[in-house]
Each structure stands twice: as structure tokens, then as C-alpha cells.
Amino acid sequence: MSEAAGPDRTAVLQALDGVIDPRSGKGLTSAGLVRGLVLRGGRAAFMLEVAPADIDLYRSVRDRAEETLADLEGVEVAQVVLTSELQAPSPPQVRPAAPSLKVSPRRPLPGEAPPGRRARIAEDPQAQLHPMVDAQGLPHVKKIVAIASGKGGVGKSTVSVNLAAALAALGHRVGLLDADIYGPSAPTMLGVDGDPTFDEDKRLNPMEAWGVKVMSIGFIVEPGTANIWRGPMASSALRSLMNANWGTAQAPLDVLIIDLPPGTGDIQLTLVQKLKMDGVIIVTTPQEIALIDARRAAAMFDKTGAPILGVVENMAWFADSSGAKVPLFGAGGGKAEAERLKVPLLAEIPIEVALREACDAGKPLVVESPQSPAAQAFLALAREVAA
């Protein structure tokens, strides 16, 4: 069944241009302040991103913009998220490496170009990582655990989704924040879709599936569209998801699992700046190329003061028809990395066709086949995390 067509984009932008930006005197559309416009079903929403000092100035502008959206034909839900932009770090300075004073440079041979000096990146003091003393927890959330990797394709989202489902199966109140702004996968893996609602404080209410509260940019953007956002825009989106209505004083969340995108970029830095995490789990495969990137992720979180809880080795082996374990991507890499980091190896997840099928079908393996080796590994991991 196809989704109902959303409000007309041209009409929306024209209407928003009638709301005046107090700084430039232009309409919001002409001033470039209508960011991340989403028109989905009967919902119209965008982010109004301003300088931190201008938040109070733009509160009434946000309200007028919402009223304008609500008056348009076809709009049933109007939402404008007022957020402040992050100050971008100074760009790294490229400088040539100083020549050695001990060795005289070789003279170029006839016809040979003079040797150039290698370019190096000078460390920027403003971009140095350090423990984030201002980071705070979330209201009514007891424990926050991030699932990270330095490399894509190692199964981090698979681990995040099945760990969250396993925690729910063990009776815990659990949430899942899909923080992969550019490639959200939690909605598909959990088989949930729809438009989130908002509470009286204009916070997003997470969707629910398999006993897990889920928040993902995939619920907000138009299906099939690419999120072509610069760093500050992606960070603003993450903050809106992060500050969702996760729990109440009467029913607090026991654990919030955060599925991070691969790498060590803006999303990860926004997270460690804003959220005081109880721990990070590093996901890797046994092969060395994945371990190299996992070390980078571990180093970043270590420098920012987020404790590394342990390592999960995904795709650890494949069991053939005789039951023998075949290490398709090598053996022992996750254990060796855990020992190097001086943290426990929390789980070894085997390759299973059933696991892939469950993710594609939107049904967590711990629910579909709880006795399978991979499901048992996720349940054991959940017990470690909840301890």
C-alpha cells in the first residue's frame, strides 16, 4: 500500500518565505534557514539552525513557522526543530616536514627533479581530544552504551539491534538510538516504520518494536532519499534524536544502546561532547584490516574519557555441514585486540544464514531463533551489558 503524497514542496517553501528572519530581514527560505525539510504523508518538518546566542531570538520565529506549516493544505503535523549550530574546529594546518640537520640531502641527478619535502599535518591545539567534563547523561536513562567500529561492514548495526532485542527479551527496558545519520538501518532490521509523534516539550517520541524503543533518522527523512548534510547539520539531527522522550521517572530506561556510524567523525565527536556514556563496545571482524580501524575508534573514545567495555568479534566463524568451525576471516583477531586494549572479549558472533535472514525480515534473531549459536551469543552479551 503506497504512502499518501505529502504537502507540495513549492507551496511549503513559498509559505515559509513569508516568515521573516530577524537577522537578515529575508524570508526563512531566502535566508537559507529551512534545512532538512521533510514532507512525508501529512507531516511537514524542518530544522531551524541558528547561532547559540540567537536561540531566544528565534523562539517566536519557530512558533510562527510551525503555525504557517499547520495552515497549509495537506499538513496534519507541523514541526520545526530549533537548534544551535556547533562551532566548527579549525582546519588542520599542512606544513612541510623540517629537513634533517644531521644528513645532507642528496643532490639530484642530471634531469631529475629536485626532491620535495613530505607534507605533514600539524596538530591543531583547538582540535585536541580530551575528557569531556561537560558531557551529561539523559533524563530517565540509567545506562548508555555505544556500539562503535572504525570500519564499515563489520556488522555493528547487526550487533546493536540484536543486543537491544536481547536485553528486551531478558526483561529490561531498553532503547536503541540509530545514530548513523547517513545510513540508518534500525527501521529495516526491526521491521518498524511510521512517523514519530512529539510530546508537550516538542521532544520526539520513539517508535517501539520487539520491546525496544527505537529512534532513527530513517523515521524522519523521506524514504529512499540521500541525506546530503554537512557536519553541523548531521550533528543537529543527532542532537534531536538523542534528546527524544526515552523514559519517565516512573518507567526509566535501563539501557540505551547507541548504534554509531563507522569512523571517528562529527557524529562521534558530538556524541562524546554531549553524552556521558557508561561504556563503548568495539565491534570488529577477525581480519587485520578491520582490527586496524577498530584501534582508531578505541583510541578516540579512550582520549575522550569514555570507558571501553570490551570487544565483540563478529563473523568469527562459519559452521560447515559437519559442524566444524571455518574461520573465513581469520582466527583470534578479536581476542588479541581485546588483550591489547586490556578489556574483555565480550562475544564471538558466528556467521549464520539465519542471522542475515532475520535482519532482512525485520525480526531479531533472538526472537526468531533464540537457540541458535548467534542468538545465544547475543543473549550472553546482553547479560554482560546489563550487569
Tab-separated table of C-alpha atoms in Angstrom:
chain	number	residue	atom	x	y	z
A	1	MET	CA	0.000	0.000	0.000
A	2	SER	CA	1.621	3.251	-1.085
A	3	GLU	CA	2.104	6.147	1.295
A	4	ALA	CA	-0.079	9.210	0.796
A	5	ALA	CA	1.539	12.060	-1.070
A	6	GLY	CA	2.945	14.771	1.164
A	7	PRO	CA	2.304	18.519	1.004
A	8	ASP	CA	3.516	20.358	-2.086
A	9	ARG	CA	7.168	21.323	-1.580
A	10	THR	CA	6.992	24.516	-3.646
A	11	ALA	CA	3.955	25.738	-1.717
A	12	VAL	CA	5.675	24.962	1.586
A	13	LEU	CA	8.830	26.866	0.687
A	14	GLN	CA	6.842	29.847	-0.592
A	15	ALA	CA	4.807	29.962	2.604
A	16	LEU	CA	7.901	29.777	4.820
A	17	ASP	CA	9.406	32.660	2.883
A	18	GLY	CA	6.632	34.759	4.393
A	19	VAL	CA	8.129	34.216	7.863
A	20	ILE	CA	10.822	36.863	8.304
A	21	ASP	CA	14.318	36.114	9.591
A	22	PRO	CA	15.038	38.833	12.202
A	23	ARG	CA	18.744	38.869	11.390
A	24	SER	CA	18.717	39.224	7.606
A	25	GLY	CA	15.235	40.652	7.069
A	26	LYS	CA	14.625	37.982	4.424
A	27	GLY	CA	12.107	35.167	4.437
A	28	LEU	CA	13.253	31.925	6.034
A	29	THR	CA	13.571	30.167	2.668
A	30	SER	CA	15.530	33.012	1.045
A	31	ALA	CA	17.765	33.250	4.114
A	32	GLY	CA	18.668	29.562	3.804
A	33	LEU	CA	17.216	28.689	7.205
A	34	VAL	CA	14.841	25.928	6.040
A	35	ARG	CA	17.125	22.934	6.498
A	36	GLY	CA	16.363	19.258	6.194
A	37	LEU	CA	12.785	19.834	5.011
A	38	VAL	CA	10.785	16.621	5.286
A	39	LEU	CA	7.387	16.212	3.626
A	40	ARG	CA	6.105	12.746	4.359
A	41	GLY	CA	2.457	11.767	4.414
A	42	GLY	CA	0.721	14.573	6.279
A	43	ARG	CA	3.876	15.628	8.090
A	44	ALA	CA	5.942	18.750	7.367
A	45	ALA	CA	9.104	19.390	9.376
A	46	PHE	CA	12.430	21.134	9.127
A	47	MET	CA	15.327	22.288	11.290
A	48	LEU	CA	15.857	25.948	12.068
A	49	GLU	CA	19.544	26.112	12.900
A	50	VAL	CA	20.887	29.344	14.379
A	51	ALA	CA	23.841	30.578	16.400
A	52	PRO	CA	23.756	29.588	20.106
A	53	ALA	CA	23.384	33.240	21.165
A	54	ASP	CA	20.267	33.617	18.958
A	55	ILE	CA	18.194	30.771	20.373
A	56	ASP	CA	15.898	33.047	22.416
A	57	LEU	CA	15.532	35.480	19.499
A	58	TYR	CA	14.281	32.721	17.196
A	59	ARG	CA	11.803	31.001	19.529
A	60	SER	CA	8.941	33.175	18.278
A	61	VAL	CA	10.148	32.650	14.682
A	62	ARG	CA	9.978	28.884	15.236
A	63	ASP	CA	6.410	29.225	16.532
A	64	ARG	CA	5.342	31.340	13.538
A	65	ALA	CA	6.915	28.865	11.139
A	66	GLU	CA	5.013	25.989	12.759
A	67	GLU	CA	1.754	27.915	12.535
A	68	THR	CA	2.458	28.639	8.861
A	69	LEU	CA	3.083	24.956	8.132
A	70	ALA	CA	-0.027	23.880	10.046
A	71	ASP	CA	-2.222	26.174	7.934
A	72	LEU	CA	-1.093	24.618	4.642
A	73	GLU	CA	-3.265	22.178	2.745
A	74	GLY	CA	-2.289	18.577	3.335
A	75	VAL	CA	-0.326	19.237	6.542
A	76	GLU	CA	-1.596	17.306	9.554
A	77	VAL	CA	1.538	17.502	11.696
A	78	ALA	CA	3.848	20.541	11.637
A	79	GLN	CA	7.201	20.507	13.424
A	80	VAL	CA	10.089	22.972	13.443
A	81	VAL	CA	13.136	21.952	15.468
A	82	LEU	CA	15.054	24.988	16.733
A	83	THR	CA	18.679	24.062	17.279
A	84	SER	CA	22.019	25.821	17.591
A	85	GLU	CA	24.967	25.171	15.342
A	86	LEU	CA	28.234	23.751	16.619
A	87	GLN	CA	31.371	25.819	16.161
A	88	ALA	CA	33.452	24.019	13.560
A	89	PRO	CA	37.023	23.176	14.634
A	90	SER	CA	39.850	24.993	12.964
A	91	PRO	CA	41.065	23.168	9.851
A	92	PRO	CA	44.357	21.298	10.217
A	93	GLN	CA	47.405	23.159	9.009
A	94	VAL	CA	49.518	21.483	6.355
A	95	ARG	CA	53.211	22.226	6.581
A	96	PRO	CA	56.322	20.692	5.085
A	97	ALA	CA	58.384	18.489	7.335
A	98	ALA	CA	61.542	20.147	8.559
A	99	PRO	CA	64.665	18.792	6.858
A	100	SER	CA	67.041	16.750	8.967
A	101	LEU	CA	70.098	18.670	10.189
A	102	LYS	CA	72.231	15.545	10.512
A	103	VAL	CA	72.140	14.250	6.950
A	104	SER	CA	72.930	16.359	3.919
A	105	PRO	CA	70.292	15.970	1.200
A	106	ARG	CA	71.360	14.068	-1.913
A	107	ARG	CA	71.924	16.217	-4.973
A	108	PRO	CA	69.505	15.421	-7.811
A	109	LEU	CA	70.898	13.505	-10.755
A	110	PRO	CA	71.022	15.210	-14.182
A	111	GLY	CA	67.449	15.593	-15.484
A	112	GLU	CA	65.949	14.612	-12.099
A	113	ALA	CA	63.521	16.969	-10.383
A	114	PRO	CA	64.624	18.322	-7.001
A	115	PRO	CA	63.291	16.175	-4.164
A	116	GLY	CA	60.258	17.666	-2.437
A	117	ARG	CA	59.690	17.655	1.281
A	118	ARG	CA	56.898	15.499	2.667
A	119	ALA	CA	53.727	17.307	3.705
A	120	ARG	CA	52.609	16.639	7.248
A	121	ILE	CA	49.530	17.594	9.225
A	122	ALA	CA	50.311	19.893	12.139
A	123	GLU	CA	48.192	19.181	15.193
A	124	ASP	CA	45.685	21.906	15.947
A	125	PRO	CA	45.506	22.654	19.703
A	126	GLN	CA	41.798	23.538	19.355
A	127	ALA	CA	41.058	20.110	17.892
A	128	GLN	CA	42.841	18.080	20.565
A	129	LEU	CA	40.738	15.355	22.163
A	130	HIS	CA	40.431	15.331	25.926
A	131	PRO	CA	37.981	14.020	28.542
A	132	MET	CA	34.596	15.686	28.024
A	133	VAL	CA	33.917	17.014	31.528
A	134	ASP	CA	30.724	18.810	30.423
A	135	ALA	CA	29.067	15.693	28.996
A	136	GLN	CA	25.844	14.691	30.740
A	137	GLY	CA	23.511	11.739	30.820
A	138	LEU	CA	19.936	11.696	29.543
A	139	PRO	CA	16.840	12.135	31.712
A	140	HIS	CA	15.368	8.843	32.936
A	141	VAL	CA	18.082	6.705	31.307
A	142	LYS	CA	20.148	4.602	33.711
A	143	LYS	CA	22.899	3.375	31.391
A	144	ILE	CA	24.176	4.497	27.969
A	145	VAL	CA	26.276	2.112	25.874
A	146	ALA	CA	27.618	2.979	22.400
A	147	ILE	CA	28.417	0.361	19.761
A	148	ALA	CA	31.316	1.553	17.620
A	149	SER	CA	33.700	0.476	14.902
A	150	GLY	CA	36.323	2.215	12.873
A	151	LYS	CA	35.307	0.420	9.672
A	152	GLY	CA	32.004	-0.089	7.904
A	153	GLY	CA	30.687	-3.525	7.048
A	154	VAL	CA	31.768	-5.317	10.225
A	155	GLY	CA	28.188	-5.839	11.443
A	156	LYS	CA	27.948	-3.068	14.014
A	157	SER	CA	24.256	-2.418	13.344
A	158	THR	CA	23.546	-6.143	13.459
A	159	VAL	CA	25.168	-6.283	16.889
A	160	SER	CA	23.337	-3.147	18.084
A	161	VAL	CA	19.877	-4.310	17.014
A	162	ASN	CA	20.248	-7.859	18.327
A	163	LEU	CA	21.829	-6.693	21.576
A	164	ALA	CA	18.902	-4.321	22.167
A	165	ALA	CA	16.392	-7.072	21.369
A	166	ALA	CA	18.261	-9.492	23.642
A	167	LEU	CA	18.155	-7.009	26.521
A	168	ALA	CA	14.413	-6.593	25.992
A	169	ALA	CA	13.970	-10.382	25.913
A	170	LEU	CA	15.716	-10.553	29.293
A	171	GLY	CA	13.141	-8.184	30.739
A	172	HIS	CA	14.985	-4.858	30.623
A	173	ARG	CA	13.581	-1.528	29.495
A	174	VAL	CA	15.793	-0.763	26.522
A	175	GLY	CA	16.128	1.880	23.835
A	176	LEU	CA	18.032	1.939	20.561
A	177	LEU	CA	19.329	5.181	19.071
A	178	ASP	CA	20.283	4.682	15.437
A	179	ALA	CA	22.927	7.424	15.201
A	180	ASP	CA	24.015	6.538	11.668
A	181	ILE	CA	22.597	9.719	10.132
A	182	TYR	CA	23.765	8.887	6.608
A	183	GLY	CA	22.847	5.192	6.566
A	184	PRO	CA	20.107	4.320	9.075
A	185	SER	CA	19.350	0.602	9.233
A	186	ALA	CA	17.473	0.044	12.503
A	187	PRO	CA	13.996	0.589	10.968
A	188	THR	CA	14.606	-2.198	8.444
A	189	MET	CA	16.288	-4.573	10.890
A	190	LEU	CA	13.497	-4.160	13.441
A	191	GLY	CA	10.686	-4.074	10.884
A	192	VAL	CA	9.220	-0.798	12.128
A	193	ASP	CA	8.100	2.262	10.187
A	194	GLY	CA	5.954	5.305	10.702
A	195	ASP	CA	6.065	8.937	11.735
A	196	PRO	CA	7.184	9.690	15.309
A	197	THR	CA	4.936	11.885	17.416
A	198	PHE	CA	6.004	14.675	19.753
A	199	ASP	CA	5.368	15.264	23.437
A	200	GLU	CA	4.338	18.558	25.030
A	201	ASP	CA	8.009	19.606	25.233
A	202	LYS	CA	8.401	19.026	21.475
A	203	ARG	CA	10.636	16.002	22.021
A	204	LEU	CA	10.364	13.077	19.661
A	205	ASN	CA	8.573	10.011	20.981
A	206	PRO	CA	10.481	6.866	19.921
A	207	MET	CA	8.776	4.136	17.940
A	208	GLU	CA	8.534	0.678	19.529
A	209	ALA	CA	9.311	-2.790	18.178
A	210	TRP	CA	10.068	-6.107	19.878
A	211	GLY	CA	10.063	-4.426	23.273
A	212	VAL	CA	12.643	-1.836	22.171
A	213	LYS	CA	12.130	1.933	21.965
A	214	VAL	CA	13.706	2.982	18.667
A	215	MET	CA	14.709	6.384	17.348
A	216	SER	CA	16.269	6.776	13.902
A	217	ILE	CA	16.655	9.437	11.242
A	218	GLY	CA	15.086	6.805	8.997
A	219	PHE	CA	11.706	7.616	10.590
A	220	ILE	CA	12.044	11.288	9.713
A	221	VAL	CA	13.584	11.655	6.263
A	222	GLU	CA	11.708	10.783	3.116
A	223	PRO	CA	12.189	7.097	2.182
A	224	GLY	CA	14.903	6.419	-0.356
A	225	THR	CA	16.421	9.896	-0.201
A	226	ALA	CA	20.077	10.605	0.481
A	227	ASN	CA	20.983	12.724	3.488
A	228	ILE	CA	23.410	15.168	1.890
A	229	TRP	CA	24.228	17.101	5.033
A	230	ARG	CA	27.364	18.831	6.204
A	231	GLY	CA	28.766	18.083	9.650
A	232	PRO	CA	26.834	20.716	11.669
A	233	MET	CA	23.543	19.671	10.083
A	234	ALA	CA	24.157	15.997	10.829
A	235	SER	CA	25.171	16.877	14.389
A	236	SER	CA	21.971	18.887	14.846
A	237	ALA	CA	19.908	15.944	13.648
A	238	LEU	CA	21.712	13.668	16.089
A	239	ARG	CA	21.000	16.006	18.997
A	240	SER	CA	17.285	15.983	18.167
A	241	LEU	CA	17.252	12.174	18.126
A	242	MET	CA	19.398	11.965	21.232
A	243	ASN	CA	17.039	14.159	23.266
A	244	ALA	CA	13.985	12.059	22.475
A	245	ASN	CA	11.477	11.086	25.169
A	246	TRP	CA	13.214	7.880	26.265
A	247	GLY	CA	11.594	7.325	29.640
A	248	THR	CA	9.819	8.729	32.667
A	249	ALA	CA	10.509	8.914	36.386
A	250	GLN	CA	8.051	6.049	36.860
A	251	ALA	CA	9.446	3.940	33.985
A	252	PRO	CA	13.087	4.864	33.328
A	253	LEU	CA	15.082	3.215	30.584
A	254	ASP	CA	17.503	0.599	31.921
A	255	VAL	CA	19.858	0.735	28.928
A	256	LEU	CA	20.123	2.924	25.842
A	257	ILE	CA	22.117	1.308	23.028
A	258	ILE	CA	23.592	3.756	20.511
A	259	ASP	CA	24.442	2.419	17.063
A	260	LEU	CA	27.188	4.714	15.775
A	261	PRO	CA	28.263	5.180	12.168
A	262	PRO	CA	31.726	3.877	11.302
A	263	GLY	CA	34.743	6.099	11.746
A	264	THR	CA	35.724	8.917	14.094
A	265	GLY	CA	33.976	11.966	12.640
A	266	ASP	CA	31.432	14.633	13.565
A	267	ILE	CA	28.753	12.257	14.825
A	268	GLN	CA	31.104	10.506	17.242
A	269	LEU	CA	32.511	13.815	18.477
A	270	THR	CA	29.033	15.267	19.006
A	271	LEU	CA	28.125	12.196	20.988
A	272	VAL	CA	31.101	12.301	23.347
A	273	GLN	CA	30.762	16.072	23.782
A	274	LYS	CA	27.115	15.875	24.803
A	275	LEU	CA	26.565	12.445	26.338
A	276	LYS	CA	28.230	10.935	29.362
A	277	MET	CA	28.468	7.313	28.304
A	278	ASP	CA	28.783	4.370	30.630
A	279	GLY	CA	30.799	2.480	28.073
A	280	VAL	CA	31.666	1.690	24.481
A	281	ILE	CA	31.733	-1.711	22.793
A	282	ILE	CA	34.107	-2.047	19.851
A	283	VAL	CA	32.896	-4.328	17.036
A	284	THR	CA	35.382	-5.882	14.644
A	285	THR	CA	35.899	-8.909	12.440
A	286	PRO	CA	38.958	-11.139	12.906
A	287	GLN	CA	40.841	-9.800	9.881
A	288	GLU	CA	43.687	-7.339	10.385
A	289	ILE	CA	42.274	-4.584	8.161
A	290	ALA	CA	39.204	-4.347	10.427
A	291	LEU	CA	41.334	-4.504	13.579
A	292	ILE	CA	43.424	-1.528	12.420
A	293	ASP	CA	40.305	0.657	12.173
A	294	ALA	CA	38.916	-0.717	15.429
A	295	ARG	CA	42.064	0.537	17.169
A	296	ARG	CA	41.436	4.042	15.848
A	297	ALA	CA	37.900	4.028	17.250
A	298	ALA	CA	39.120	2.710	20.597
A	299	ALA	CA	41.826	5.383	20.738
A	300	MET	CA	39.314	8.174	20.131
A	301	PHE	CA	36.980	7.061	22.900
A	302	ASP	CA	39.887	6.456	25.248
A	303	LYS	CA	41.097	10.035	24.755
A	304	THR	CA	37.651	11.451	25.466
A	305	GLY	CA	37.237	9.521	28.696
A	306	ALA	CA	34.586	7.046	27.537
A	307	PRO	CA	35.404	3.616	29.030
A	308	ILE	CA	35.845	0.696	26.629
A	309	LEU	CA	33.696	-2.154	27.946
A	310	GLY	CA	35.134	-4.738	25.609
A	311	VAL	CA	35.399	-6.130	22.106
A	312	VAL	CA	32.832	-8.091	20.087
A	313	GLU	CA	34.230	-10.202	17.267
A	314	ASN	CA	31.599	-10.548	14.562
A	315	MET	CA	31.771	-13.073	11.701
A	316	ALA	CA	34.054	-15.130	13.919
A	317	TRP	CA	33.497	-18.390	12.040
A	318	PHE	CA	31.109	-20.307	9.815
A	319	ALA	CA	29.962	-23.804	10.760
A	320	ASP	CA	30.018	-26.172	7.780
A	321	SER	CA	27.690	-29.136	7.253
A	322	SER	CA	29.733	-31.251	9.653
A	323	GLY	CA	29.616	-28.619	12.361
A	324	ALA	CA	33.302	-27.735	12.031
A	325	LYS	CA	34.152	-24.071	12.544
A	326	VAL	CA	35.612	-22.472	9.423
A	327	PRO	CA	37.365	-19.130	10.158
A	328	LEU	CA	36.544	-17.344	6.894
A	329	PHE	CA	38.135	-14.061	8.006
A	330	GLY	CA	40.940	-15.437	10.159
A	331	ALA	CA	41.016	-16.532	13.766
A	332	GLY	CA	41.878	-14.950	17.080
A	333	GLY	CA	41.955	-11.343	15.929
A	334	GLY	CA	39.246	-10.120	18.287
A	335	LYS	CA	40.780	-11.886	21.275
A	336	ALA	CA	44.232	-10.496	20.523
A	337	GLU	CA	42.827	-6.968	20.162
A	338	ALA	CA	40.917	-7.263	23.431
A	339	GLU	CA	44.125	-8.305	25.161
A	340	ARG	CA	45.986	-5.382	23.615
A	341	LEU	CA	43.310	-2.976	24.871
A	342	LYS	CA	43.252	-4.761	28.254
A	343	VAL	CA	39.497	-5.295	28.021
A	344	PRO	CA	37.419	-8.487	27.824
A	345	LEU	CA	36.364	-10.213	24.619
A	346	LEU	CA	32.624	-9.942	25.236
A	347	ALA	CA	31.332	-12.160	22.437
A	348	GLU	CA	32.244	-14.086	19.295
A	349	ILE	CA	29.330	-13.994	16.858
A	350	PRO	CA	29.344	-16.707	14.188
A	351	ILE	CA	28.231	-16.213	10.601
A	352	GLU	CA	24.735	-17.652	10.191
A	353	VAL	CA	22.347	-17.524	7.263
A	354	ALA	CA	19.514	-17.268	9.788
A	355	LEU	CA	21.027	-14.096	11.217
A	356	ARG	CA	21.166	-12.441	7.813
A	357	GLU	CA	17.609	-13.544	7.026
A	358	ALA	CA	16.301	-12.253	10.357
A	359	CYS	CA	17.880	-8.820	9.805
A	360	ASP	CA	16.430	-8.564	6.305
A	361	ALA	CA	12.985	-9.641	7.540
A	362	GLY	CA	12.933	-7.139	10.410
A	363	LYS	CA	12.748	-9.897	13.045
A	364	PRO	CA	15.649	-10.075	15.542
A	365	LEU	CA	17.335	-13.469	15.680
A	366	VAL	CA	16.984	-13.656	19.463
A	367	VAL	CA	13.213	-13.647	18.900
A	368	GLU	CA	13.064	-15.846	15.788
A	369	SER	CA	15.673	-18.485	16.707
A	370	PRO	CA	16.727	-17.957	20.341
A	371	GLN	CA	18.545	-21.309	20.494
A	372	SER	CA	20.842	-20.622	17.547
A	373	PRO	CA	24.552	-20.092	18.367
A	374	ALA	CA	24.476	-16.453	17.271
A	375	ALA	CA	21.342	-15.714	19.325
A	376	GLN	CA	22.906	-17.353	22.368
A	377	ALA	CA	25.998	-15.172	21.884
A	378	PHE	CA	23.826	-12.034	21.771
A	379	LEU	CA	21.953	-13.099	24.921
A	380	ALA	CA	25.241	-13.708	26.752
A	381	LEU	CA	26.446	-10.283	25.599
A	382	ALA	CA	23.220	-8.722	26.881
A	383	ARG	CA	23.788	-10.235	30.313
A	384	GLU	CA	27.282	-8.740	30.402
A	385	VAL	CA	25.996	-5.296	29.412
A	386	ALA	CA	23.139	-5.343	31.925
A	387	ALA	CA	25.355	-6.494	34.803
